[in-house]
Amino acid sequence: MEKKQGFFSALRGLSPSRSRTRSRSVSPARSSSPMTGGRKNFTGGAAAANYYVTQPELLIERSGSLRPVMEGPDLDEEEEGGGGSVGDSKRLRSGLGNWVKGQLSRAPSVAATAAHRRNDLRLLLGVMGAPLAPIHFSSDPLPHLSIKNTPIETSSAQYILQQYTAASGGQKLQSSIKNAYAMGKLKMITSEIQTATRTVRNRNPSKAETGGFVLWQMNPDMWYVELSVGGNKVRAGCNGKLVWRHTPWLGSHTAKGPVRPLRRGLQGLDPRTTAAMFAEAKCIGEKNVNGEDCFILKLSTDPETLKARSEGPAEIIRHVLSGYFSQKTGLLVHIEDSHLTRIQSNGGDTVFWETTYNSSLDDYRQVEGVMIAHSGHSVVTLFRFGEVAMSHTRTKMEESWTIEEVAFNVPGLSLDCFIPPADLKTGSVADSCEYGQEERGKAAHRAKVAALEN
């Protein structure tokens, strides 16, 4: 990780703009990365960066029209229209329902196996690929610690964050970082699915989907991530004004609500953003996590942001982020992220979707003076419940990752590297959708079943 020379010698262009040419993006990192393949050699360094800056058309990809981003199981419209969730296919024609049904009645044919694997992968990438943090954060420095006229929960949280900032490398060093790059490998698997009548567990690690990711960040509020898993690529980014995502099966989408950072950056890769994210949090107690005593900081999304992120029949009830900071090292060692969405159907029935992320961060090492977590493991639970107990489902997914390379203040990285897809349209989200009224409702319903936003 500390081998910067290897990073710069392998980096072909020092810019994520390379990865978006002709919609066949590849990792800007070394060729041995699982993200790379079929890439022509090109001279790196500033010349490569200037080459793409002077030819901006190479930065633009062509994709489908924008629709609201759904950080969940985004399955095809054909699959969605033809099935539904277990025991309720007419009332809830969700792609996830088809996926659940398929898990419990898998056919032995090769075609069916391929289709199920494709749906499994889409579910994994949809839920765990590029989730967002709960709120927009201020890039201002942390407030000075004060106990006068300050609730003990707030002053305690401020003290814990100052200890975290110091343990991560210090505010002065972190403030000198203008941009950052990280590359890693990961494995994803759907480990369990449970209905009212049956539970299916996947205990075969060979069925895990493997791949990698690259993450670019630039102050303020700009980021771009690309994941390549199982032959599929998911891309997401933010230019400081809007957040978008692109999947091969749905094209490009925008995220409702305020600009928010990528959750993956909070997983031990971006201490400065992490501290800023928890600046408004409260200390709610202590807990032992994996044998380590931790302080718990809890951050709840404000009602205005929840309302801005809701759409149509779906209402986001809550989104809570909890950080567990080691009392011994001061570092962030665990994150719990939970959000609840309520969907009111036309028939009057109410369905709830609760998505819970639990991420453990390990193997902290210094990179240019900044403490970075080089590995971790996430367990995600997607729980559907409502008025009919027999229609309840619970899906458990897992991801393990390792960080291969990290670098700060990368030469050649510019604003052009965070350009959204070319088909970005102005106006409301509804105006950006090339759907009729019925199709809009169907697409919106699928988004809500996927818990809409993370």
Coordinates of C-alpha atoms in Angstrom, one line a residue, residues 15 58 83 108 111 123 125 138 218 322 330 350 398 421 440:
S15 CA -7.7 10.2 -14.0
L58 CA -13.7 11.1 -24.5
G83 CA -43.8 -11.9 -11.1
P108 CA -31.6 -27.3 -12.6
A111 CA -30.5 -21.3 -18.6
L123 CA -29.3 -7.6 -6.2
L125 CA -24.6 -4.6 -6.8
S138 CA -20.3 20.7 5.9
M218 CA -11.7 15.6 -4.8
S322 CA -24.0 4.9 14.0
G330 CA -9.5 6.4 18.8
T350 CA -48.7 -0.7 3.4
E398 CA -22.2 -10.1 2.7
P421 CA -23.1 11.2 -18.1
R440 CA -43.6 5.8 -14.5

